[in-house]
JSON list of C-alpha atoms in Angstrom, two decimals:
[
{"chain": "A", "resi": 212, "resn": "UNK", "atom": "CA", "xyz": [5.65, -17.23, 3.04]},
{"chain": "A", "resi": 213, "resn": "UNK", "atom": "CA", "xyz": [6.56, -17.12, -0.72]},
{"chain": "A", "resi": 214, "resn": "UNK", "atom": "CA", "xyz": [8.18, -13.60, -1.74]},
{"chain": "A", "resi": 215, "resn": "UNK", "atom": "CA", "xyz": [8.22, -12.56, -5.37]},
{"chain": "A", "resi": 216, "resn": "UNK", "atom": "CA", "xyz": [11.42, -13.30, -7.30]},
{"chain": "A", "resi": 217, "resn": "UNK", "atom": "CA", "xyz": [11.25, -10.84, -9.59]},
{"chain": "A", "resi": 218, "resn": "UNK", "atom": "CA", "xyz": [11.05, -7.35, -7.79]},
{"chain": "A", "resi": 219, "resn": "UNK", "atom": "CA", "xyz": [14.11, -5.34, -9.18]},
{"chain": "A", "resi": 220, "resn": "UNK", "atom": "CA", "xyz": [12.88, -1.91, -7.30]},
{"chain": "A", "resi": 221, "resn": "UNK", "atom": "CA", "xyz": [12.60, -4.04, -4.19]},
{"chain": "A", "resi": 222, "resn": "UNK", "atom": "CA", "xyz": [14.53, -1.66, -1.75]},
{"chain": "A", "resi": 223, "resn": "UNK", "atom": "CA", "xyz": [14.17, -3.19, 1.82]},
{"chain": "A", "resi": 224, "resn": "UNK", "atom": "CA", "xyz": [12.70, -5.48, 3.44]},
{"chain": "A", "resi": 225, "resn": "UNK", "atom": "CA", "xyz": [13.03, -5.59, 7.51]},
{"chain": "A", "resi": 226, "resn": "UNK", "atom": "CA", "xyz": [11.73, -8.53, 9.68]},
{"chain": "A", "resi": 227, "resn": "UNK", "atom": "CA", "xyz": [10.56, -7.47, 12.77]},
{"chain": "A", "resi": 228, "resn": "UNK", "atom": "CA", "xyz": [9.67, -9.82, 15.55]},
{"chain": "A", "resi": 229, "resn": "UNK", "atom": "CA", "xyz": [5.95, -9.62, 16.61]},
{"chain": "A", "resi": 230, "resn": "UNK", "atom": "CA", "xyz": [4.98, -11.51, 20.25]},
{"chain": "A", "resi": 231, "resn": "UNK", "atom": "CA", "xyz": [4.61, -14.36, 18.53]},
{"chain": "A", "resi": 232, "resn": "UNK", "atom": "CA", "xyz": [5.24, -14.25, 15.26]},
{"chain": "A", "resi": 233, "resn": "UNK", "atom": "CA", "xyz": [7.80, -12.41, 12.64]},
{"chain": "A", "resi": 234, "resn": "UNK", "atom": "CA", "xyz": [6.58, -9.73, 10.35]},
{"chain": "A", "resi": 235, "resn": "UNK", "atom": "CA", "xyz": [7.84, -8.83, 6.93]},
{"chain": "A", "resi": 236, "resn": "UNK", "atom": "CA", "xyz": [8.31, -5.02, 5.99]},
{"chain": "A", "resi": 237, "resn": "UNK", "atom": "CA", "xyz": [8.31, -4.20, 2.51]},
{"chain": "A", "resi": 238, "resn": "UNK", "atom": "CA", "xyz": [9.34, -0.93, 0.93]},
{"chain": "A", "resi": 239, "resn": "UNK", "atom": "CA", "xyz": [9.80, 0.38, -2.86]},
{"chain": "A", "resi": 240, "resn": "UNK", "atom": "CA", "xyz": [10.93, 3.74, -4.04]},
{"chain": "A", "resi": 241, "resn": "UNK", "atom": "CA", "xyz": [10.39, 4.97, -6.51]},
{"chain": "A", "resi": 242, "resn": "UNK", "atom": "CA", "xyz": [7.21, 3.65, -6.82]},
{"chain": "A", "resi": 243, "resn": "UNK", "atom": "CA", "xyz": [5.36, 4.86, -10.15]},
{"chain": "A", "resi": 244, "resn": "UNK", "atom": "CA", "xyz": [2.89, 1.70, -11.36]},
{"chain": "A", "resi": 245, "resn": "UNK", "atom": "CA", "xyz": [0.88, -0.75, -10.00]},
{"chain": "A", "resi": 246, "resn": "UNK", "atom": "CA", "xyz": [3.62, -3.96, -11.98]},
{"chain": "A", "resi": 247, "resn": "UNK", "atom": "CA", "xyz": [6.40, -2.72, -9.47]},
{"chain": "A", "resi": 248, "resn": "UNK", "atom": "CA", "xyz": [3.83, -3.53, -6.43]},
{"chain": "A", "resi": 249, "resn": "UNK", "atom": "CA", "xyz": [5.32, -6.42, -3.91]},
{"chain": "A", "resi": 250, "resn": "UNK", "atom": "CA", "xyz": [2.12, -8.12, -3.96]},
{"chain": "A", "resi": 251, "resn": "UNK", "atom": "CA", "xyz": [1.13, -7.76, -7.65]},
{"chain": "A", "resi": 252, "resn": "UNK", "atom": "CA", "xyz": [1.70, -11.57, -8.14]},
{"chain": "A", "resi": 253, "resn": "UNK", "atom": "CA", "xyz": [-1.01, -12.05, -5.86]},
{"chain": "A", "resi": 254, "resn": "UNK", "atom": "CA", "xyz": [-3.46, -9.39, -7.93]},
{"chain": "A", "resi": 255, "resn": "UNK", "atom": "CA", "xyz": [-2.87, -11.28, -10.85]},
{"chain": "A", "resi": 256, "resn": "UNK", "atom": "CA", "xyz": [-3.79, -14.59, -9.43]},
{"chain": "A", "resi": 257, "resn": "UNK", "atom": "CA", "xyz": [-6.79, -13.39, -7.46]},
{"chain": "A", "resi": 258, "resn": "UNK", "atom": "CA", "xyz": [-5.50, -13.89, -4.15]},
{"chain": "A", "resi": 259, "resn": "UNK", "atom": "CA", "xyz": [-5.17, -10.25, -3.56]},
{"chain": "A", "resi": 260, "resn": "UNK", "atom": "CA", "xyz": [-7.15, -7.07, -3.82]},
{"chain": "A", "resi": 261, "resn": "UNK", "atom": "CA", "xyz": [-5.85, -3.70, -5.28]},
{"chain": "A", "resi": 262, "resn": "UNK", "atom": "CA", "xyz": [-8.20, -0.58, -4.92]},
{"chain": "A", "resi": 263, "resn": "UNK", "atom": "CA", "xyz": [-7.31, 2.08, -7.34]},
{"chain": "A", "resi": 264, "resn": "UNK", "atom": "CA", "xyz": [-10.02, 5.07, -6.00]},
{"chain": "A", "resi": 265, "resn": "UNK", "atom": "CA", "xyz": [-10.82, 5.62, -10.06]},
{"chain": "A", "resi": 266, "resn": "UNK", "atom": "CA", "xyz": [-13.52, 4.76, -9.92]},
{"chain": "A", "resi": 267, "resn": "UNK", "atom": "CA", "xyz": [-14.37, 7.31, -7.16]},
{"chain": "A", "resi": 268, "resn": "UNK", "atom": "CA", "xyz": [-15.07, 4.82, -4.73]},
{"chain": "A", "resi": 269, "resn": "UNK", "atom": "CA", "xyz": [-13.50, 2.05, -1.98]},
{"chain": "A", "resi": 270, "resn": "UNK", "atom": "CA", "xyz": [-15.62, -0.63, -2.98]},
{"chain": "A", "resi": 271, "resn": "UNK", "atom": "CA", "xyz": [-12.93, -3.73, -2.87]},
{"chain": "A", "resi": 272, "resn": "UNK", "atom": "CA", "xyz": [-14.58, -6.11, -0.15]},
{"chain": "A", "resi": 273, "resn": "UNK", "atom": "CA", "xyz": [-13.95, -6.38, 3.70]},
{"chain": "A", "resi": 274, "resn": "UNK", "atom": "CA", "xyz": [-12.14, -3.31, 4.60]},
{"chain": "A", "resi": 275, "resn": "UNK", "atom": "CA", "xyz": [-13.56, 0.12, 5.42]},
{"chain": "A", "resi": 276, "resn": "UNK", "atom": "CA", "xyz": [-11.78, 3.37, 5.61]},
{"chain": "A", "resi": 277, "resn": "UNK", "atom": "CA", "xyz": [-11.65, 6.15, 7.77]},
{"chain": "A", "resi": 278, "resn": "UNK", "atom": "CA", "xyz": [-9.69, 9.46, 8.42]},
{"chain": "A", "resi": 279, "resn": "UNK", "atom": "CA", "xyz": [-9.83, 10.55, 5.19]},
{"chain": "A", "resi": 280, "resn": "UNK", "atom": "CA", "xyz": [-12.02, 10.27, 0.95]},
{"chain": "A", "resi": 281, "resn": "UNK", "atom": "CA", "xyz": [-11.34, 10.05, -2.40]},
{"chain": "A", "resi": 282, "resn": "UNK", "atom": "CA", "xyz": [-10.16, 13.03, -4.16]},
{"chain": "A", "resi": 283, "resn": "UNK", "atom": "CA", "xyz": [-8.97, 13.91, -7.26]},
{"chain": "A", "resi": 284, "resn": "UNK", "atom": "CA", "xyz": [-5.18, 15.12, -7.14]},
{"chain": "A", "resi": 285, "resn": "UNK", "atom": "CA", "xyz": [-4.59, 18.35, -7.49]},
{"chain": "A", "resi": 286, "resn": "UNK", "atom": "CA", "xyz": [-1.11, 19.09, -6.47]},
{"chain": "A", "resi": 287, "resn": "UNK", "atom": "CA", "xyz": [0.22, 15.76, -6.09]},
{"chain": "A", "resi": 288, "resn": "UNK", "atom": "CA", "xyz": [0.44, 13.44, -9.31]},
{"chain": "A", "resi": 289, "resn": "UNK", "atom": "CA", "xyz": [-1.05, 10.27, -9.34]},
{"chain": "A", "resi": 290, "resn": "UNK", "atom": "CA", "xyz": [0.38, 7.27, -9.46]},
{"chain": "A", "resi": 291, "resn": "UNK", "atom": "CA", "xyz": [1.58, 6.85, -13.70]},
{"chain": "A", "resi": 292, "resn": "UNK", "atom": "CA", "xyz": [0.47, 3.07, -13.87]},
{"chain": "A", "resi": 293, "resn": "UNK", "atom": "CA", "xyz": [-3.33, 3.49, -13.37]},
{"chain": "A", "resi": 294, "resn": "UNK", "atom": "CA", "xyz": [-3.46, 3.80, -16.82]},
{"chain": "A", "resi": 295, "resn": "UNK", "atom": "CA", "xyz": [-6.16, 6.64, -16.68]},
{"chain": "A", "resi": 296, "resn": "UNK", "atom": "CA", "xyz": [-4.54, 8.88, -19.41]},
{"chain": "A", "resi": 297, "resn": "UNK", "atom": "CA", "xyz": [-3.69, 11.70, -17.09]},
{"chain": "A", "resi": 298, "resn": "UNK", "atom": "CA", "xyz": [-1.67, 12.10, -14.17]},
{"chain": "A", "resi": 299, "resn": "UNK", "atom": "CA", "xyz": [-4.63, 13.78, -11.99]},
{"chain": "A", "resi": 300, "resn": "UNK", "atom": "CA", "xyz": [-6.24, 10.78, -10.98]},
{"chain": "A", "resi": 301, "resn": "UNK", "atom": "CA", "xyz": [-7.96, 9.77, -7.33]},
{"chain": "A", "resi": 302, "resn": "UNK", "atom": "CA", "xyz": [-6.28, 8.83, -4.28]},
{"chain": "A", "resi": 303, "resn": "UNK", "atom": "CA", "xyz": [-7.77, 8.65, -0.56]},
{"chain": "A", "resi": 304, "resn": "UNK", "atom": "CA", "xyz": [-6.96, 11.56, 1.22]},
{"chain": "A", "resi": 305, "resn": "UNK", "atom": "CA", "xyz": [-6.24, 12.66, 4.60]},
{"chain": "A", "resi": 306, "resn": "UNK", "atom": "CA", "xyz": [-9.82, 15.14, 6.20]},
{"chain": "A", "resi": 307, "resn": "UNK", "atom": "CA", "xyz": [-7.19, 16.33, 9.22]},
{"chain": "A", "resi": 308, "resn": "UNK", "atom": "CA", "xyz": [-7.36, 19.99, 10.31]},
{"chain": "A", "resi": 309, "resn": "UNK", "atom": "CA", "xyz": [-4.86, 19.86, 12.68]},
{"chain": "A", "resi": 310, "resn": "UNK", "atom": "CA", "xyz": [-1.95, 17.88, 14.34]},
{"chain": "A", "resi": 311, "resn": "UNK", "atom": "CA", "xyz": [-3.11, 14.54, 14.97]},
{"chain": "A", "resi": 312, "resn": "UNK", "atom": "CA", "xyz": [-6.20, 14.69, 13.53]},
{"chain": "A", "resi": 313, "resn": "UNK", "atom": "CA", "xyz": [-7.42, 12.60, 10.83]},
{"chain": "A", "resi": 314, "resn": "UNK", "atom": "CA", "xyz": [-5.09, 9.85, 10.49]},
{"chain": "A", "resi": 315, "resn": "UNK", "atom": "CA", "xyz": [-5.71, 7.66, 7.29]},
{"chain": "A", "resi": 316, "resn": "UNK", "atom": "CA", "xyz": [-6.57, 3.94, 8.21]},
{"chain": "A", "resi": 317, "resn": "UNK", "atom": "CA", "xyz": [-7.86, 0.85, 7.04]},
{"chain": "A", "resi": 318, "resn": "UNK", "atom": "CA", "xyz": [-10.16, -1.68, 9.03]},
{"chain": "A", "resi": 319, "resn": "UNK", "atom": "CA", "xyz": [-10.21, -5.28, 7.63]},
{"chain": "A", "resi": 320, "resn": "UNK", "atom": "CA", "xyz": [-12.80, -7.98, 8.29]},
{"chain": "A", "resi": 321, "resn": "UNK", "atom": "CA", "xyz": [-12.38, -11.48, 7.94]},
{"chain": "A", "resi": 322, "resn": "UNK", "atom": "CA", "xyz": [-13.59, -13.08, 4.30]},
{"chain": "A", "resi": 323, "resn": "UNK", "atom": "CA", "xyz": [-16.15, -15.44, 3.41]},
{"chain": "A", "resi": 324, "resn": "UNK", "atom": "CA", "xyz": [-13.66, -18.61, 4.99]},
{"chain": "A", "resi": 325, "resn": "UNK", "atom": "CA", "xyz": [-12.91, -16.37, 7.97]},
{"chain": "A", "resi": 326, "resn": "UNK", "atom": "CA", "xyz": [-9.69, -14.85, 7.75]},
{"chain": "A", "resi": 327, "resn": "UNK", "atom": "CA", "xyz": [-7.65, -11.90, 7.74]},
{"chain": "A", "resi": 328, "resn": "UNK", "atom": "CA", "xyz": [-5.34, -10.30, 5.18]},
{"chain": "A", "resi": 329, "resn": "UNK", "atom": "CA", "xyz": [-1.84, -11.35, 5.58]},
{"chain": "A", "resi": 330, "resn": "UNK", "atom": "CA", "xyz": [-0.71, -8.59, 3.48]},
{"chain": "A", "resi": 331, "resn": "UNK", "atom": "CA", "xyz": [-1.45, -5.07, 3.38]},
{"chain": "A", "resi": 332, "resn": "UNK", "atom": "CA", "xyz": [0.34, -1.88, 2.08]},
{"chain": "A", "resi": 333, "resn": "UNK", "atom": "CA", "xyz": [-0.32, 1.26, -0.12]},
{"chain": "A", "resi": 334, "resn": "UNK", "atom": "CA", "xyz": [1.53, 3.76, -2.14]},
{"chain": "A", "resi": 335, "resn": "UNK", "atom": "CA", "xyz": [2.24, 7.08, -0.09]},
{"chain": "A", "resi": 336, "resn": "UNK", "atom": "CA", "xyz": [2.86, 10.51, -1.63]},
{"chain": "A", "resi": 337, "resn": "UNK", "atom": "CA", "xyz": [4.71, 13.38, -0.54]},
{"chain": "A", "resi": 338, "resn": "UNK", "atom": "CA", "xyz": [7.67, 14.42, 0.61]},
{"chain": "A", "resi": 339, "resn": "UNK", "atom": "CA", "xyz": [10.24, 17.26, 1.44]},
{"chain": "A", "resi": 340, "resn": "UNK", "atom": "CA", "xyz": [10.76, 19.93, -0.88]},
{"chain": "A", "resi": 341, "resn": "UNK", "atom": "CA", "xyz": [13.11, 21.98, 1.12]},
{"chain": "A", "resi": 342, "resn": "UNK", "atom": "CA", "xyz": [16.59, 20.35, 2.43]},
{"chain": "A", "resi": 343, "resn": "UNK", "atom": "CA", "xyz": [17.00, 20.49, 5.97]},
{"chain": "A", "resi": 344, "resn": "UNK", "atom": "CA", "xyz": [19.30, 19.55, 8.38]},
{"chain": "A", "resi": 345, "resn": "UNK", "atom": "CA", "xyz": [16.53, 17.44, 10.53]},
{"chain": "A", "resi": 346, "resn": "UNK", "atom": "CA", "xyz": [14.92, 14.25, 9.42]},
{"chain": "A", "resi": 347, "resn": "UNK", "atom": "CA", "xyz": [11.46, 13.54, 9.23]},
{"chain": "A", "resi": 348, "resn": "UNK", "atom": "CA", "xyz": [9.77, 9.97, 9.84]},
{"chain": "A", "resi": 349, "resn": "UNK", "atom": "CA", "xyz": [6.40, 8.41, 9.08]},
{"chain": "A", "resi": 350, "resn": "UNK", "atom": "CA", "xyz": [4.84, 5.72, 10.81]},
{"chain": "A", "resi": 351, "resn": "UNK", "atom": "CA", "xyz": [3.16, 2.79, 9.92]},
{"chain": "A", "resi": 352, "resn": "UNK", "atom": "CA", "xyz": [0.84, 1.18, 12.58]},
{"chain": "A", "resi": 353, "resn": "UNK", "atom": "CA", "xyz": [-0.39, -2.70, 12.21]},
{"chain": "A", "resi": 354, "resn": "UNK", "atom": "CA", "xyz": [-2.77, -4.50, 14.34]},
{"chain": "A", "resi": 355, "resn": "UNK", "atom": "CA", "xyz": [-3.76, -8.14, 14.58]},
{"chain": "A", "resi": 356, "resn": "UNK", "atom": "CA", "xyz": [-7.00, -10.19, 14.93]},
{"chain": "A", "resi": 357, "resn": "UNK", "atom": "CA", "xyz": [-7.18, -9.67, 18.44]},
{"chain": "A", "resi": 358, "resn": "UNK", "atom": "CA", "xyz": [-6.23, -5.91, 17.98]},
{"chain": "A", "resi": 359, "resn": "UNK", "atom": "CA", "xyz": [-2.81, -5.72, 19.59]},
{"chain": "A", "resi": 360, "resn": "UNK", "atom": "CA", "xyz": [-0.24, -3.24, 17.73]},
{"chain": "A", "resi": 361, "resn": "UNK", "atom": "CA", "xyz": [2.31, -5.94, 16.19]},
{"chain": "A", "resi": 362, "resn": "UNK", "atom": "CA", "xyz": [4.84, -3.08, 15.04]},
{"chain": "A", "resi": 363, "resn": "UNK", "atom": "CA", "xyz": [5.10, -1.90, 18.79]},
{"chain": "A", "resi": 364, "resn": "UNK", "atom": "CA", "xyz": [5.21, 2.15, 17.48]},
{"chain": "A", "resi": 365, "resn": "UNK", "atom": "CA", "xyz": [8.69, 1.34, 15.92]},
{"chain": "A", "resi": 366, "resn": "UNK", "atom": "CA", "xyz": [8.17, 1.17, 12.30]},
{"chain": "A", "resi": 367, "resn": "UNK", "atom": "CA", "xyz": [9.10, 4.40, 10.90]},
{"chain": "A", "resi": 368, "resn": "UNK", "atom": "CA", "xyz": [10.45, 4.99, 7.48]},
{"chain": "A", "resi": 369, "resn": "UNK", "atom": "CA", "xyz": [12.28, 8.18, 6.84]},
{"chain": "A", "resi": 370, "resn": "UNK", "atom": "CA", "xyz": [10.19, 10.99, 4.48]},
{"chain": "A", "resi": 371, "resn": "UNK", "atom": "CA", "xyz": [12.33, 11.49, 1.66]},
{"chain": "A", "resi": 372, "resn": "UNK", "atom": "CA", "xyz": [13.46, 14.69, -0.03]},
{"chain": "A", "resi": 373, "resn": "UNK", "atom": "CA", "xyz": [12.94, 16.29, -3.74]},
{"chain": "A", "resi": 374, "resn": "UNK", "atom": "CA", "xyz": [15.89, 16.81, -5.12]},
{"chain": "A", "resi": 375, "resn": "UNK", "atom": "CA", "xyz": [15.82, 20.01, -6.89]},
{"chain": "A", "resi": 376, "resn": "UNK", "atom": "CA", "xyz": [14.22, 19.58, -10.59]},
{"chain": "A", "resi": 377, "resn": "UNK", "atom": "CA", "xyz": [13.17, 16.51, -9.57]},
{"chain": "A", "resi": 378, "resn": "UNK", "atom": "CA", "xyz": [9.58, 16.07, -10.30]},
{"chain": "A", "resi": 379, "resn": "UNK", "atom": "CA", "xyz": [7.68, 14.63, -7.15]},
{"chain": "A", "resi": 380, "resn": "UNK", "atom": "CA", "xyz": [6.64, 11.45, -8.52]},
{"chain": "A", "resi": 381, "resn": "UNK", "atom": "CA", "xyz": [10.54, 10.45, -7.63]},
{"chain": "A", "resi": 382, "resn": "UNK", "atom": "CA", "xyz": [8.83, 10.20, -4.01]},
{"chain": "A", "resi": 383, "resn": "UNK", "atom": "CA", "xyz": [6.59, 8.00, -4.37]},
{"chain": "A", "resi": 384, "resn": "UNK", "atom": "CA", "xyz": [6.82, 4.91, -2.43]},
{"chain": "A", "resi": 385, "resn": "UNK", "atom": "CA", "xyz": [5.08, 1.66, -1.62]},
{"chain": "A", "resi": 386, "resn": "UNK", "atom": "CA", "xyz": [5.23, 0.25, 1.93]},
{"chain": "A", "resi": 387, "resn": "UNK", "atom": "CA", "xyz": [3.52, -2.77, 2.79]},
{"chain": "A", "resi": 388, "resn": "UNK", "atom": "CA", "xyz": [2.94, -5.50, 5.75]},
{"chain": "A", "resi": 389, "resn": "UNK", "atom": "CA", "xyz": [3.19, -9.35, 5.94]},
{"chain": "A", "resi": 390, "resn": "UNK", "atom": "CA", "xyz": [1.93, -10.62, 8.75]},
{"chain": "A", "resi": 391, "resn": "UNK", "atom": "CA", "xyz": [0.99, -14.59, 9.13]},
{"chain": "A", "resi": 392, "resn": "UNK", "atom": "CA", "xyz": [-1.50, -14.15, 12.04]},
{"chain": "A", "resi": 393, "resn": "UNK", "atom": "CA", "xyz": [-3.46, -12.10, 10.13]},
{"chain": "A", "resi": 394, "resn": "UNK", "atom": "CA", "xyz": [-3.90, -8.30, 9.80]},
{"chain": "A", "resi": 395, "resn": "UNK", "atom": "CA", "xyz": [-7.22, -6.27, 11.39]},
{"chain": "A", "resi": 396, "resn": "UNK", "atom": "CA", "xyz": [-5.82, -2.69, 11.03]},
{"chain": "A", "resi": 397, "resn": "UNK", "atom": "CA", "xyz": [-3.28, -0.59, 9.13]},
{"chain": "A", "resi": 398, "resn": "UNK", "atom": "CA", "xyz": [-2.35, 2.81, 10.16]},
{"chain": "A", "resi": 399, "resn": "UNK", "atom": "CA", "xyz": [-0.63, 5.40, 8.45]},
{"chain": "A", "resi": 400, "resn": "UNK", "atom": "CA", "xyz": [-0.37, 8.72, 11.13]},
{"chain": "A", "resi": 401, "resn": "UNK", "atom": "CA", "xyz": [0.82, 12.01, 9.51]},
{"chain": "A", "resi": 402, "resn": "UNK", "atom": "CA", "xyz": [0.38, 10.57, 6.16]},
{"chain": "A", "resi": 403, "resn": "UNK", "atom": "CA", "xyz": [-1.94, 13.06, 3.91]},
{"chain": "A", "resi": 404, "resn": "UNK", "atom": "CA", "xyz": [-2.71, 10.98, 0.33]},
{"chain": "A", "resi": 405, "resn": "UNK", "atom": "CA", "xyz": [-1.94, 7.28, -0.19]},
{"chain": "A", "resi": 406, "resn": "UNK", "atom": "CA", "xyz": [-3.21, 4.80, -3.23]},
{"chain": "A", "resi": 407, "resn": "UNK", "atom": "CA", "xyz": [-3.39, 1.58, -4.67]},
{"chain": "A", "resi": 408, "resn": "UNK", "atom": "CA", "xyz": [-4.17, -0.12, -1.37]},
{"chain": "A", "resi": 409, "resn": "UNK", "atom": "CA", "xyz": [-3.83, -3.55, -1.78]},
{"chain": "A", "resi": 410, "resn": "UNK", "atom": "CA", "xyz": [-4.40, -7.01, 0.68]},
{"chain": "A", "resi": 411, "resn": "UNK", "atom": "CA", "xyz": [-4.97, -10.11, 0.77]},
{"chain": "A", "resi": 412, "resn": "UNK", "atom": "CA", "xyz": [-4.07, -13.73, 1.44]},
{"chain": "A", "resi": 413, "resn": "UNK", "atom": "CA", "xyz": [-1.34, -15.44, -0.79]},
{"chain": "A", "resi": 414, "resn": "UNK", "atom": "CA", "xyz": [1.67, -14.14, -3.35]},
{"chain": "A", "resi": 415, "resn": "UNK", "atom": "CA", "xyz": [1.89, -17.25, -5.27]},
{"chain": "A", "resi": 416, "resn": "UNK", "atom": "CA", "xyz": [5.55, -17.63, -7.21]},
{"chain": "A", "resi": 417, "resn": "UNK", "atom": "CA", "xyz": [5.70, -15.69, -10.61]},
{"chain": "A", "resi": 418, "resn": "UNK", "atom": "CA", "xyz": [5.80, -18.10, -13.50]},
{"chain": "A", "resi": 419, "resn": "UNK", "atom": "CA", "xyz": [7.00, -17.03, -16.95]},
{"chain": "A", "resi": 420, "resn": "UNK", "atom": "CA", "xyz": [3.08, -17.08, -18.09]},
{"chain": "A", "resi": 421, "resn": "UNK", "atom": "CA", "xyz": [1.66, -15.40, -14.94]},
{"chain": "A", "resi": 422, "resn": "UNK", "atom": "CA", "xyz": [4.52, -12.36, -16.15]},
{"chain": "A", "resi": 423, "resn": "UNK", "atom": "CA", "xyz": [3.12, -12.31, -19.53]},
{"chain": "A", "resi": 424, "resn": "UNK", "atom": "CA", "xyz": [-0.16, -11.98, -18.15]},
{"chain": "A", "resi": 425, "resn": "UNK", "atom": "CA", "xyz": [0.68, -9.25, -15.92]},
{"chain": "A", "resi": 426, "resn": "UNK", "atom": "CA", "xyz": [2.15, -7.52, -18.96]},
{"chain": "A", "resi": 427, "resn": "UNK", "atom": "CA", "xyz": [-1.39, -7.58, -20.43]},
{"chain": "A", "resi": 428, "resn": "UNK", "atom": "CA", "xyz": [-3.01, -7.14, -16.87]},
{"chain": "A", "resi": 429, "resn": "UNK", "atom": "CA", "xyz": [-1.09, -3.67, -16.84]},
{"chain": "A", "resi": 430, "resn": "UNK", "atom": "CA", "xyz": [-2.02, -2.51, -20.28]},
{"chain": "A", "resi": 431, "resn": "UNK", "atom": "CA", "xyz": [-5.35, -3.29, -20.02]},
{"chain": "A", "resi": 432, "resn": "UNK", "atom": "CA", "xyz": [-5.64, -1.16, -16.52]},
{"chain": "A", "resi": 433, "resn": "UNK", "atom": "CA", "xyz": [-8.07, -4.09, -15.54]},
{"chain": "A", "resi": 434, "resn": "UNK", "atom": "CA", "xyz": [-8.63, -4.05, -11.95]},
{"chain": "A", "resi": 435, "resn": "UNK", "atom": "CA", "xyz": [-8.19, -7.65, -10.35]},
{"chain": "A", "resi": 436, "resn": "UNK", "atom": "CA", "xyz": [-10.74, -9.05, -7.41]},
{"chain": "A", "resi": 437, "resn": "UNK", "atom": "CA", "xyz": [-9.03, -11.12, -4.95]},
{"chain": "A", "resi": 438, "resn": "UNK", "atom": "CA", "xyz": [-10.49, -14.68, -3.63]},
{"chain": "A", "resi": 439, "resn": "UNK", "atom": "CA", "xyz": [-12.75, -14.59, -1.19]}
]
């Protein structure tokens, strides 16, 4: 696996042992456009897909969703970089009612050539607004071909706080999965509004051309298919 040289907001980054093989948490806070994305390398070169919602609909190929539908935020901004002109844009939202209801996920089927995303991720929203002395987690469920949680129920990633004045943007964050056997499912329980979910195949090394382009990528706001 080749990981991007050039990710400066690149906070962690755990390897976790699977049955059989290791995967690769990634995680980036604040997270506030699409350019500071782990996999963004891999937009740019069409080896990756990156579905925005602003267009109102989840219409990158081979995934479906479920537990939740597109919205237009009302109390939580958007992520800045969609390059929309406002900061109410559309993100995929949680339909729970209650505890445990609902949870946002993401089904993948294999491509044209038969395989699965290695990577995965998305930006998640929300956070605490009130300090307290206990600490919340969220979880982040992955599956494999053959279905089998590979993050055993113990990836968790602590919800993080607003600091007062702080606007809640500062809480954004970008988690997202490499996994070489090939990813079926991604999970995120208790999560209510997530964007920019992005997957795929290959993150090919940034050149000093491929940064320029992303440069112009971003400014343009043009939405990059990946190879199927």
């Amino acid at each position: 696996m080749k990981i991007p040289l050039c990710l400066p907001a690149l906070l962690l980054v755990l390897l976790l042992m699977a049955p059989t093989r290791a995967a690769t948490l990634f995680y980036i806070r604040p997270y506030q456009d699409r350019t500071q994305n782990p996999f963004w390398q891999g937009v740019l070169n069409d080896t990756m897909y990156l579905e925005d919602f602003e267009d109102r609909q989840l219409n990158t190929p081979y995934v479906t969703g479920f537990g939740g539908a597109i919205y237009q935020t009302k109390s939580t901004p958007n992520v800045v970089g969609d390059g929309n002109g406002s900061s109410l844009g559309f993100t995929w939202t949680s339909l729970a009612t209650g505890a445990g209801e609902g949870d946002i996920r993401f089904d993948f089927n294999p491509n044209t050539k038969g395989e699965l995303p290695k990577y995965a991720g998305a930006a998640l929203f929300g956070g605490l607004f009130a300090e307290s002395e206990i600490t919340y987690y969220e979880k982040i469920l992955v599956y494999d071909a053959g279905g089998m949680e590979i993050t055993a129920g113990n990836w968790r990633l602590e919800i993080p706080v607003i600091a007062p004045g702080a606007l809640s943007t500062s809480v954004h964050r970008f988690v997202g999965i490499y996994y070489e056997g090939g990813i079926s499912r991604i999970s995120f329980p208790g999560t209510t509004t997530i964007d920019h979910l992005t997957y795929g195949y290959a993150i090919p090394e940034p050149s000093s051309g491929a940064l320029l382009l992303g440069a112009l990528g971003a400014a343009l706001n043009r939405r990059r298919r990946g190879r199927a």
